């Protein structure tokens, strides 16, 4: 049943604040381990994201709007992590840190707002067909998605978890009445851009799974392939979204030659990471039972029940039928790609292996499957004179998901979680992420870290002050009694430019580190990050795409 738009056209502030309050309270409840109890598991992934957030926020506050170099990584030698990793999570953290006073509190606010927005967009999508109260309950079901709870509290895949409301928003804009009636859907483009900028692998999964939903608009007849307008609209809208994200995506894709992604791709056995492992578990082993069976199984039940109820509907071409078709295709494609059945595709398409673990695809079904189940539950409630069995079947997977989310939260609070004392930002040196180790780094790079810099200076008769980092600059003050070359504790990278006492000098690469020649006396050495050509090109592409979207939106508003 389609709820007419005029029913909710009048803006009622009281109802709006009540709705927001309920969804915000639910978000705080599902984020209770971090928000209310301040517990977590300080795994390698958690510490990497935390240290990047601290460094990004420091550089942001120092005037660099998009810092790429994380200077404290690899024990002070640094890494260009944010040249390759999606930056939006760190941007939100940097914007909130002046309010919270420390990075961890800012991160927790990002978690809270992300979960809140998941409820908001879930409510908006369901409100097209269902009542206000049911849509609120549905939004809370999405907030409690077990996979996202796992990502936040156990896997510490924080930017990935924060991307979830953008996935829900994409499904909302892709299934709303009249979607893809225009050749370019600006909301879809914006969602794709935001998803790329928050977690690029999530964007890859979304584009792959949702593109399959538009295969129904391809018609083959008399040897001619005809592509329907919705398929064209989806393809063009996604392309514009990718252009909008070029400020990050273009340099990330075109400068991989500088790092060692082999530590990420191929270093981990993907055969251990299928959902519902049977054959692969016998041949190898299972990586994570909770993800591969419990979470994946709960989502499978959701999608299976929604599919069965949708097939019982007499009309599949009404607005709700089209929405259900879209959601279920996306959900089943993601479940297929997560399971062992898709193993040949993982061998034939090397790009899939960038995801490392096939069970990652459960991410798409965690939104699409739950939304489909909620819509079928709403419709079964409207059936008069029966439907009790169908209602019970539709409600059971949702209740299971919420109970599972509650159990995961309770397990984290009572058993697995550790108190995180991060009231003061930790600016210590840290190991770094091996996939961002520069290809030019020598095998003995660890012995040249910042901790060994003073020993290097003493051996060469130098008096060296500790390096100072402010945003995109690294400064050294060194006194020398003769002209000589100095090996600085910074990995060499093409974006670095060096100056001594204000005059530019050449950088030499020695054992993968920056080396400059010092004149006799007291010298101030400054390394400054200058944008790579790919970075500048990406900025221009993003700016042009942004102007185009603004122009198109203004033109449409004027016509309306």
Coordinates of C-alpha atoms in Angstrom, one line a residue:
X1 CA 0.0 0.0 0.0
X2 CA 1.5 3.3 -1.1
X3 CA 1.2 6.1 1.4
X4 CA 0.2 9.3 -0.5
X5 CA 2.8 12.0 -0.2
X6 CA 0.2 14.6 0.9
X7 CA -0.3 12.8 4.2
X8 CA 3.2 13.9 5.4
X9 CA 3.6 17.1 3.4
X10 CA 2.9 19.3 6.4
X11 CA 5.9 19.9 8.6
X12 CA 5.2 19.3 12.2
X13 CA 8.2 20.2 14.4
X14 CA 6.9 18.2 17.5
X15 CA 6.5 15.0 15.5
X16 CA 9.9 15.6 13.9
X17 CA 11.7 16.0 17.2
X18 CA 10.0 13.0 18.7
X19 CA 11.0 10.9 15.7
X20 CA 14.6 12.2 15.9
X21 CA 14.7 11.6 19.7
X22 CA 13.5 8.0 19.3
X23 CA 16.0 7.2 16.6
X24 CA 18.8 9.0 18.5
X25 CA 18.0 7.1 21.7
X26 CA 18.0 3.8 19.7
X27 CA 21.4 4.7 18.1
X28 CA 22.9 5.3 21.6
X29 CA 21.5 2.0 22.8
X30 CA 23.0 0.0 19.9
X31 CA 26.3 2.0 20.3
X32 CA 26.2 1.4 24.1
X33 CA 29.6 -0.3 24.3
X34 CA 31.4 2.7 22.9
X35 CA 29.0 5.5 23.8
X36 CA 27.8 4.6 27.3
X37 CA 30.4 2.1 28.6
X38 CA 33.6 3.3 26.7
X39 CA 34.7 -0.3 26.0
X40 CA 36.2 -1.8 22.8
X41 CA 38.8 -4.1 21.5
X42 CA 42.1 -2.3 20.7
X43 CA 43.0 -4.5 17.7
X44 CA 45.5 -3.5 15.1
X45 CA 42.7 -2.2 12.8
X46 CA 41.2 -0.1 15.7
X47 CA 44.6 1.4 16.5
X48 CA 45.3 2.2 12.9
X49 CA 42.1 4.1 12.4
X50 CA 42.5 5.8 15.7
X51 CA 46.1 7.0 15.0
X52 CA 45.1 8.1 11.5
X53 CA 42.2 10.1 13.0
X54 CA 44.5 11.8 15.4
X55 CA 47.1 12.7 12.7
X56 CA 44.4 13.8 10.3
X57 CA 42.8 16.0 12.9
X58 CA 46.1 17.5 13.9
X59 CA 47.0 18.3 10.3
X60 CA 43.5 19.6 9.6
X61 CA 43.7 22.0 12.5
X62 CA 47.2 23.1 11.3
X63 CA 45.6 24.2 8.0
X64 CA 45.9 21.3 5.7
X65 CA 42.3 20.5 4.5
X66 CA 43.2 17.1 3.1
X67 CA 46.3 15.6 4.7
X68 CA 47.6 12.5 2.8
X69 CA 50.8 11.7 4.8
X70 CA 50.6 10.0 8.2
X71 CA 54.0 11.0 9.6
X72 CA 54.0 8.9 12.8
X73 CA 53.4 5.6 11.0
X74 CA 56.2 3.1 10.6
X75 CA 57.8 4.5 13.7
X76 CA 58.1 8.0 12.3
X77 CA 59.1 7.2 8.7
X78 CA 55.5 7.8 7.6
X79 CA 53.1 6.5 5.0
X80 CA 50.8 8.0 2.4
X81 CA 47.8 6.2 3.8
X82 CA 45.2 8.8 3.1
X83 CA 46.2 9.0 -0.5
X84 CA 44.7 5.6 -0.8
X85 CA 42.3 5.1 2.0
X86 CA 38.9 6.9 1.8
X87 CA 39.1 10.1 3.9
X88 CA 35.5 11.0 4.9
X89 CA 35.4 9.3 8.3
X90 CA 38.5 11.2 9.3
X91 CA 37.1 14.5 7.9
X92 CA 34.0 14.1 10.2
X93 CA 36.2 13.3 13.1
X94 CA 38.5 16.3 12.5
X95 CA 35.4 18.6 12.2
X96 CA 34.0 17.4 15.6
X97 CA 37.3 17.3 17.6
X98 CA 37.2 21.0 18.4
X99 CA 33.8 20.4 20.1
X100 CA 34.7 17.2 22.0
X101 CA 38.3 18.1 22.9
X102 CA 39.8 14.8 21.9
X103 CA 39.8 12.5 18.9
X104 CA 38.2 9.4 20.6
X105 CA 35.1 11.4 21.7
X106 CA 34.8 12.8 18.2
X107 CA 35.0 9.3 16.7
X108 CA 32.3 8.1 19.1
X109 CA 30.1 11.1 18.0
X110 CA 30.6 10.0 14.4
X111 CA 29.5 6.5 15.3
X112 CA 26.4 7.9 17.0
X113 CA 25.4 10.2 14.1
X114 CA 26.0 7.4 11.6
X115 CA 23.7 5.0 13.4
X116 CA 21.2 7.8 13.8
X117 CA 21.3 8.6 10.0
X118 CA 20.8 4.9 9.3
X119 CA 17.5 5.1 11.1
X120 CA 16.5 8.4 9.4
X121 CA 17.0 7.0 5.9
X122 CA 15.4 3.7 6.7
X123 CA 12.4 5.6 8.1
X124 CA 12.2 7.7 5.0
X125 CA 12.2 4.7 2.7
X126 CA 9.6 2.8 4.6
X127 CA 7.4 5.8 5.1
X128 CA 6.6 5.7 1.4
X129 CA 4.6 2.6 2.0
X130 CA 4.0 2.2 5.8
X131 CA 2.7 4.1 8.8
X132 CA 4.8 6.5 10.9
X133 CA 5.1 4.2 13.9
X134 CA 6.0 1.1 11.7
X135 CA 8.6 3.1 9.8
X136 CA 10.2 4.2 13.1
X137 CA 10.4 0.6 14.2
X138 CA 11.8 -0.4 10.8
X139 CA 14.5 2.3 11.1
X140 CA 15.5 0.9 14.4
X141 CA 15.8 -2.6 12.9
X142 CA 18.2 -1.2 10.4
X143 CA 20.2 0.5 13.2
X144 CA 20.5 -3.0 14.8
X145 CA 21.9 -4.7 11.7
X146 CA 24.1 -7.4 13.3
X147 CA 26.9 -7.1 10.7
X148 CA 27.3 -3.4 11.4
X149 CA 27.3 -4.0 15.1
X150 CA 30.1 -6.6 14.5
X151 CA 32.0 -4.1 12.4
X152 CA 31.8 -1.4 15.0
X153 CA 32.6 -3.4 18.1
X154 CA 34.5 -6.5 17.1
X155 CA 36.2 -6.1 13.7
X156 CA 36.9 -2.4 14.3
X157 CA 36.3 -1.7 10.6
X158 CA 35.1 1.8 11.6
X159 CA 34.9 3.7 8.2
X160 CA 33.2 0.7 6.7
X161 CA 30.6 0.7 9.5
X162 CA 30.1 4.4 9.2
X163 CA 29.3 4.0 5.5
X164 CA 26.1 2.0 6.2
X165 CA 23.6 5.0 6.3
X166 CA 24.9 5.9 2.8
X167 CA 24.0 2.5 1.5
X168 CA 20.5 2.8 3.1
X169 CA 20.1 6.3 1.5
X170 CA 21.1 4.9 -1.9
X171 CA 18.5 2.2 -1.7
X172 CA 15.9 4.8 -0.6
X173 CA 16.7 7.1 -3.6
X174 CA 16.9 4.1 -6.0
X175 CA 13.5 2.8 -5.1
X176 CA 11.4 5.9 -4.5
X177 CA 8.5 6.4 -6.8
X178 CA 9.7 8.1 -10.1
X179 CA 13.3 7.1 -9.5
X180 CA 15.4 7.0 -12.7
X181 CA 12.7 8.9 -14.7
X182 CA 15.4 11.4 -15.4
X183 CA 18.6 10.6 -17.3
X184 CA 20.7 11.8 -14.3
X185 CA 19.6 11.2 -10.7
X186 CA 21.6 13.7 -8.6
X187 CA 20.8 12.0 -5.2
X188 CA 22.2 8.7 -6.6
X189 CA 25.4 10.5 -7.8
X190 CA 25.9 12.1 -4.4
X191 CA 25.4 8.8 -2.6
X192 CA 27.9 7.1 -4.8
X193 CA 30.4 9.9 -4.2
X194 CA 29.9 9.8 -0.4
X195 CA 30.2 6.0 -0.3
X196 CA 33.5 6.1 -2.3
X197 CA 34.8 8.8 0.0
X198 CA 33.9 6.9 3.1
X199 CA 34.7 3.3 2.2
X200 CA 35.6 2.6 -1.4
X201 CA 35.2 -1.2 -1.2
X202 CA 31.6 -0.6 -0.1
X203 CA 31.0 1.5 -3.2
X204 CA 32.5 -1.3 -5.3
X205 CA 30.1 -3.8 -3.8
X206 CA 27.1 -1.5 -4.1
X207 CA 27.8 -0.7 -7.8
X208 CA 28.2 -4.4 -8.6
X209 CA 25.1 -5.6 -6.8
X210 CA 22.8 -2.8 -7.7
X211 CA 23.8 -2.9 -11.4
X212 CA 22.3 -6.4 -11.5
X213 CA 19.0 -4.9 -10.6
X214 CA 18.9 -3.0 -13.9
X215 CA 19.4 -6.1 -16.0
X216 CA 15.6 -6.3 -16.2
X217 CA 15.7 -3.1 -18.3
X218 CA 17.8 -4.8 -21.0
X219 CA 15.8 -6.1 -23.9
X220 CA 17.2 -8.4 -26.6
X221 CA 15.1 -8.8 -29.8
X222 CA 16.0 -9.5 -33.4
X223 CA 19.7 -9.4 -32.6
X224 CA 19.5 -5.9 -31.1
X225 CA 20.2 -5.0 -27.5
X226 CA 18.0 -2.3 -26.2
X227 CA 18.9 -0.5 -23.0
X228 CA 16.0 1.0 -21.1
X229 CA 16.1 4.5 -19.7
X230 CA 16.5 3.4 -16.0
X231 CA 19.6 1.5 -16.9
X232 CA 21.1 4.4 -18.7
X233 CA 20.1 6.7 -15.8
X234 CA 21.8 4.4 -13.3
X235 CA 25.0 4.1 -15.3
X236 CA 25.3 7.9 -15.9
X237 CA 24.4 8.8 -12.3
X238 CA 27.1 6.4 -11.0
X239 CA 29.6 7.8 -13.5
X240 CA 28.9 11.3 -12.2
X241 CA 29.2 10.1 -8.6
X242 CA 32.7 8.7 -9.4
X243 CA 33.7 12.0 -11.0
X244 CA 32.5 13.8 -7.9
X245 CA 34.8 11.6 -5.8
X246 CA 37.8 12.1 -8.2
X247 CA 39.6 14.2 -5.6
X248 CA 40.3 10.9 -3.8
X249 CA 39.6 8.2 -6.3
X250 CA 41.8 9.4 -9.2
X251 CA 45.1 9.7 -7.3
X252 CA 44.3 6.5 -5.3
X253 CA 44.0 4.4 -8.5
X254 CA 46.8 6.0 -10.5
X255 CA 49.5 6.0 -7.9
X256 CA 49.4 2.4 -6.6
X257 CA 52.8 1.9 -8.2
X258 CA 54.4 3.7 -5.2
X259 CA 53.2 1.3 -2.5
X260 CA 53.0 -2.4 -1.8
X261 CA 49.3 -3.5 -2.0
X262 CA 50.5 -7.1 -2.2
X263 CA 50.5 -7.1 1.6
X264 CA 46.7 -6.6 1.3
X265 CA 45.7 -8.3 -1.9
X266 CA 46.8 -12.0 -2.0
X267 CA 48.5 -12.0 1.4
X268 CA 45.3 -13.3 3.0
X269 CA 43.7 -16.6 1.9
X270 CA 40.3 -15.6 0.5
X271 CA 39.2 -19.2 0.5
X272 CA 38.8 -19.1 4.3
X273 CA 36.3 -16.2 4.1
X274 CA 33.2 -17.4 2.3
X275 CA 29.8 -17.2 4.0
X276 CA 28.2 -20.6 4.7
X277 CA 31.5 -22.5 4.2
X278 CA 31.2 -26.2 3.7
X279 CA 33.7 -27.3 1.0
X280 CA 36.2 -24.5 1.7
X281 CA 36.0 -25.2 5.4
X282 CA 37.0 -28.8 4.8
X283 CA 39.7 -27.9 2.3
X284 CA 41.1 -25.0 4.4
X285 CA 39.6 -23.6 7.5
X286 CA 37.0 -21.1 8.6
X287 CA 38.2 -17.5 9.4
X288 CA 35.3 -16.2 11.6
X289 CA 32.4 -18.3 12.6
X290 CA 30.2 -15.4 13.8
X291 CA 30.4 -13.6 10.4
X292 CA 30.4 -16.6 8.2
X293 CA 27.5 -18.5 9.8
X294 CA 25.6 -16.6 12.5
X295 CA 25.4 -13.1 10.9
X296 CA 25.3 -14.4 7.3
X297 CA 22.6 -17.0 8.3
X298 CA 20.4 -14.3 10.0
X299 CA 20.5 -12.2 6.8
X300 CA 19.8 -15.3 4.6
X301 CA 16.7 -16.0 6.6
X302 CA 15.5 -12.4 6.2
X303 CA 16.0 -12.5 2.5
X304 CA 14.4 -16.0 2.1
X305 CA 11.3 -15.1 4.0
X306 CA 10.9 -11.8 2.2
X307 CA 11.3 -13.6 -1.2
X308 CA 8.7 -16.2 -0.3
X309 CA 6.2 -13.5 0.8
X310 CA 6.9 -11.4 -2.3
X311 CA 6.2 -14.3 -4.6
X312 CA 2.8 -14.8 -3.0
X313 CA 1.8 -11.2 -4.0
X314 CA -0.7 -11.1 -6.9
X315 CA 0.8 -8.0 -8.5
X316 CA 4.5 -7.6 -9.0
X317 CA 4.2 -4.5 -11.2
X318 CA 2.8 -2.0 -8.6
X319 CA 5.2 0.4 -6.9
X320 CA 5.7 -2.0 -3.9
X321 CA 6.3 -4.9 -6.3
X322 CA 8.9 -3.0 -8.2
X323 CA 10.7 -2.0 -5.0
X324 CA 10.6 -5.5 -3.7
X325 CA 12.1 -6.8 -7.0
X326 CA 14.9 -4.3 -6.8
X327 CA 15.7 -5.0 -3.1
X328 CA 15.6 -8.8 -3.5
X329 CA 17.8 -8.9 -6.6
X330 CA 20.4 -6.8 -4.8
X331 CA 20.2 -9.0 -1.7
X332 CA 20.4 -12.3 -3.6
X333 CA 23.3 -11.1 -5.7
X334 CA 25.2 -10.1 -2.6
X335 CA 24.4 -13.5 -0.9
X336 CA 25.6 -15.3 -4.0
X337 CA 28.9 -13.4 -4.1
X338 CA 29.4 -14.0 -0.4
X339 CA 28.9 -17.8 -0.7
X340 CA 31.0 -20.6 -2.1
X341 CA 28.8 -20.8 -5.2
X342 CA 30.6 -17.7 -6.5
X343 CA 34.1 -19.2 -6.2
X344 CA 34.6 -19.3 -10.0
X345 CA 33.8 -15.6 -10.3
X346 CA 36.5 -14.9 -7.6
X347 CA 39.0 -16.7 -9.8
X348 CA 38.0 -15.2 -13.1
X349 CA 37.6 -11.6 -11.8
X350 CA 40.8 -10.5 -10.0
X351 CA 39.2 -7.2 -9.0
X352 CA 37.0 -9.2 -6.6
X353 CA 40.0 -10.3 -4.7
X354 CA 40.6 -6.6 -3.5
X355 CA 37.7 -7.4 -1.1
X356 CA 39.9 -10.1 0.6
X357 CA 36.9 -11.9 2.2
X358 CA 33.8 -12.9 0.2
X359 CA 31.6 -12.6 3.3
X360 CA 32.0 -8.8 3.0
X361 CA 29.1 -8.9 0.4
X362 CA 26.7 -9.6 3.3
X363 CA 27.0 -5.8 3.8
X364 CA 24.6 -5.2 0.9
X365 CA 22.0 -7.8 2.0
X366 CA 22.2 -6.4 5.5
X367 CA 20.3 -3.3 4.2
X368 CA 18.4 -4.6 1.2
X369 CA 17.3 -7.9 2.9
X370 CA 16.0 -6.2 6.1
X371 CA 14.2 -3.5 4.1
X372 CA 12.5 -6.1 2.0
X373 CA 11.5 -8.1 5.0
X374 CA 10.1 -5.0 6.7
X375 CA 8.0 -4.1 3.7
X376 CA 6.5 -7.6 3.5
X377 CA 5.8 -7.5 7.2
X378 CA 3.9 -4.3 6.7
X379 CA 1.9 -5.7 3.9
X380 CA 1.0 -8.8 5.8
X381 CA -0.4 -6.6 8.6
X382 CA -2.8 -5.0 6.1
X383 CA -4.3 -8.4 5.0
X384 CA -7.7 -8.7 6.5
X385 CA -9.2 -12.0 7.6
X386 CA -6.0 -14.0 8.1
X387 CA -2.3 -13.8 7.4
X388 CA -1.2 -14.6 11.0
X389 CA 1.4 -17.2 9.7
X390 CA 2.8 -14.8 7.2
X391 CA 3.1 -12.1 9.8
X392 CA 4.9 -14.4 12.2
X393 CA 7.3 -15.5 9.4
X394 CA 8.0 -12.0 8.4
X395 CA 8.5 -10.8 12.0
X396 CA 10.7 -13.7 13.2
X397 CA 13.9 -12.8 11.2
X398 CA 13.7 -9.2 12.3
X399 CA 13.3 -10.2 15.9
X400 CA 16.2 -12.5 15.5
X401 CA 18.4 -9.7 14.2
X402 CA 17.5 -7.4 17.0
X403 CA 18.2 -10.1 19.6
X404 CA 21.5 -10.9 17.9
X405 CA 22.5 -7.3 18.0
X406 CA 21.6 -7.1 21.7
X407 CA 23.6 -10.2 22.4
X408 CA 26.6 -8.8 20.6
X409 CA 26.4 -5.6 22.5
X410 CA 26.0 -7.5 25.8
X411 CA 29.0 -9.7 25.0
X412 CA 31.2 -6.7 24.2
X413 CA 30.2 -4.9 27.5
X414 CA 30.3 -7.9 29.8
X415 CA 33.1 -10.1 28.4
X416 CA 35.2 -8.9 25.4
X417 CA 35.5 -5.2 25.8
X418 CA 38.3 -3.3 27.5
X419 CA 38.1 0.2 29.0
X420 CA 39.6 2.6 26.5
X421 CA 41.6 5.4 28.2
X422 CA 41.8 7.8 25.3
X423 CA 40.9 11.0 27.0
X424 CA 44.2 12.5 25.8
X425 CA 45.1 12.0 22.2
X426 CA 47.9 9.4 21.7
X427 CA 50.5 11.0 19.4
X428 CA 53.1 8.2 19.8
X429 CA 54.7 6.5 16.9
X430 CA 53.0 3.3 15.6
X431 CA 53.8 0.4 13.3
X432 CA 51.6 1.5 10.3
X433 CA 49.7 -0.5 7.7
X434 CA 52.0 -2.8 5.6
X435 CA 50.0 -2.3 2.4
X436 CA 51.1 1.3 2.4
X437 CA 54.8 0.6 2.8
X438 CA 56.6 2.3 -0.1
X439 CA 58.1 0.0 -2.7
X440 CA 61.4 1.9 -2.4
X441 CA 61.8 1.1 1.3
X442 CA 64.8 -1.0 2.1
X443 CA 64.5 -4.2 4.1
X444 CA 66.2 -2.7 7.1
X445 CA 63.8 0.3 7.2
X446 CA 62.9 -0.3 10.8
X447 CA 66.5 0.5 12.0
X448 CA 66.1 4.1 10.5
X449 CA 63.0 5.1 12.5
X450 CA 62.7 8.3 14.4
X451 CA 63.9 6.6 17.6
X452 CA 67.3 5.9 15.8
X453 CA 67.6 9.4 14.3
X454 CA 69.6 10.9 17.3
X455 CA 72.1 7.9 17.1
X456 CA 72.5 8.6 13.4
X457 CA 73.2 12.2 14.1
X458 CA 75.8 11.5 16.8
X459 CA 77.6 9.0 14.5
X460 CA 78.0 11.8 11.9
X461 CA 78.9 14.6 14.3
X462 CA 75.6 16.3 14.1
X463 CA 73.3 18.0 16.7
X464 CA 69.7 17.3 15.7
X465 CA 66.5 18.5 17.2
X466 CA 63.5 16.2 17.1
X467 CA 61.4 16.7 13.9
X468 CA 58.3 18.9 14.1
X469 CA 55.2 18.1 12.1
X470 CA 52.5 20.6 11.3
X471 CA 50.1 19.4 8.6
X472 CA 51.8 19.0 5.3
X473 CA 55.3 20.0 6.6
X474 CA 58.1 18.2 8.5
X475 CA 60.8 20.5 9.9
X476 CA 64.3 19.6 11.2
X477 CA 66.9 21.8 12.8
X478 CA 70.4 20.4 12.5
X479 CA 73.9 21.8 13.4
X480 CA 76.9 20.5 11.5
X481 CA 80.6 21.5 11.4
X482 CA 81.1 20.4 7.8
X483 CA 79.2 19.9 4.5
X484 CA 77.7 16.4 4.4
X485 CA 74.7 14.4 3.4
X486 CA 72.1 13.6 6.0
X487 CA 69.6 10.7 6.0
X488 CA 66.3 12.0 7.4
X489 CA 63.8 9.7 9.2
X490 CA 61.2 10.1 6.4
X491 CA 60.3 7.7 3.6
X492 CA 61.0 9.3 0.2
X493 CA 57.9 10.0 -1.8
X494 CA 57.5 12.0 -5.1
X495 CA 55.3 14.6 -3.4
X496 CA 58.0 15.8 -1.0
X497 CA 59.9 19.0 -1.7
X498 CA 62.9 20.0 0.4
X499 CA 64.2 23.4 1.4
X500 CA 67.3 24.3 3.5
X501 CA 67.2 27.8 5.2
X502 CA 64.5 28.8 2.7
X503 CA 66.3 27.7 -0.4
X504 CA 65.0 24.7 -2.4
X505 CA 67.3 21.7 -2.6
X506 CA 67.3 18.4 -4.4
X507 CA 66.1 15.3 -2.6
X508 CA 68.1 12.1 -3.0
X509 CA 66.7 8.6 -2.1
X510 CA 69.0 6.5 0.1
X511 CA 67.7 3.2 1.3
X512 CA 64.2 4.5 0.6
X513 CA 64.6 7.5 2.8
X514 CA 64.9 11.2 2.1
X515 CA 68.6 12.3 1.9
X516 CA 69.7 16.0 1.5
X517 CA 73.1 17.6 1.4
X518 CA 73.7 20.0 4.3
X519 CA 76.0 23.0 4.2
X520 CA 78.2 23.8 7.2
X521 CA 76.5 25.6 10.0
X522 CA 73.0 25.7 11.6
X523 CA 70.4 24.5 9.1
X524 CA 66.7 24.5 9.1
X525 CA 65.4 21.7 6.8
X526 CA 61.7 21.7 5.8
X527 CA 60.0 19.0 3.8
X528 CA 56.7 20.2 2.2
X529 CA 54.1 18.1 0.6
X530 CA 53.3 19.3 -2.9
X531 CA 50.2 17.8 -4.6
X532 CA 51.0 15.1 -7.2
X533 CA 49.7 15.7 -10.7
X534 CA 47.1 13.1 -10.1
X535 CA 45.9 14.9 -7.0
X536 CA 45.5 18.2 -8.9
X537 CA 43.7 16.5 -11.8
X538 CA 41.3 14.8 -9.3
X539 CA 40.6 18.1 -7.6
X540 CA 39.7 19.7 -11.0
X541 CA 37.5 16.8 -12.0
X542 CA 35.6 16.9 -8.7
X543 CA 35.2 20.7 -9.0
X544 CA 33.8 20.4 -12.6
X545 CA 31.4 17.6 -11.6
X546 CA 30.2 19.6 -8.6
X547 CA 29.6 22.7 -10.7
X548 CA 27.7 20.5 -13.2
X549 CA 25.5 19.0 -10.5
X550 CA 24.8 22.5 -9.1
X551 CA 23.9 23.8 -12.5
X552 CA 21.6 20.8 -13.3
X553 CA 19.9 21.1 -9.9
X554 CA 19.3 24.8 -10.3
X555 CA 18.0 24.3 -13.9
X556 CA 15.5 21.7 -12.7
X557 CA 14.3 23.8 -9.8
X558 CA 13.8 26.7 -12.1
X559 CA 11.8 24.6 -14.6
X560 CA 9.7 23.2 -11.7

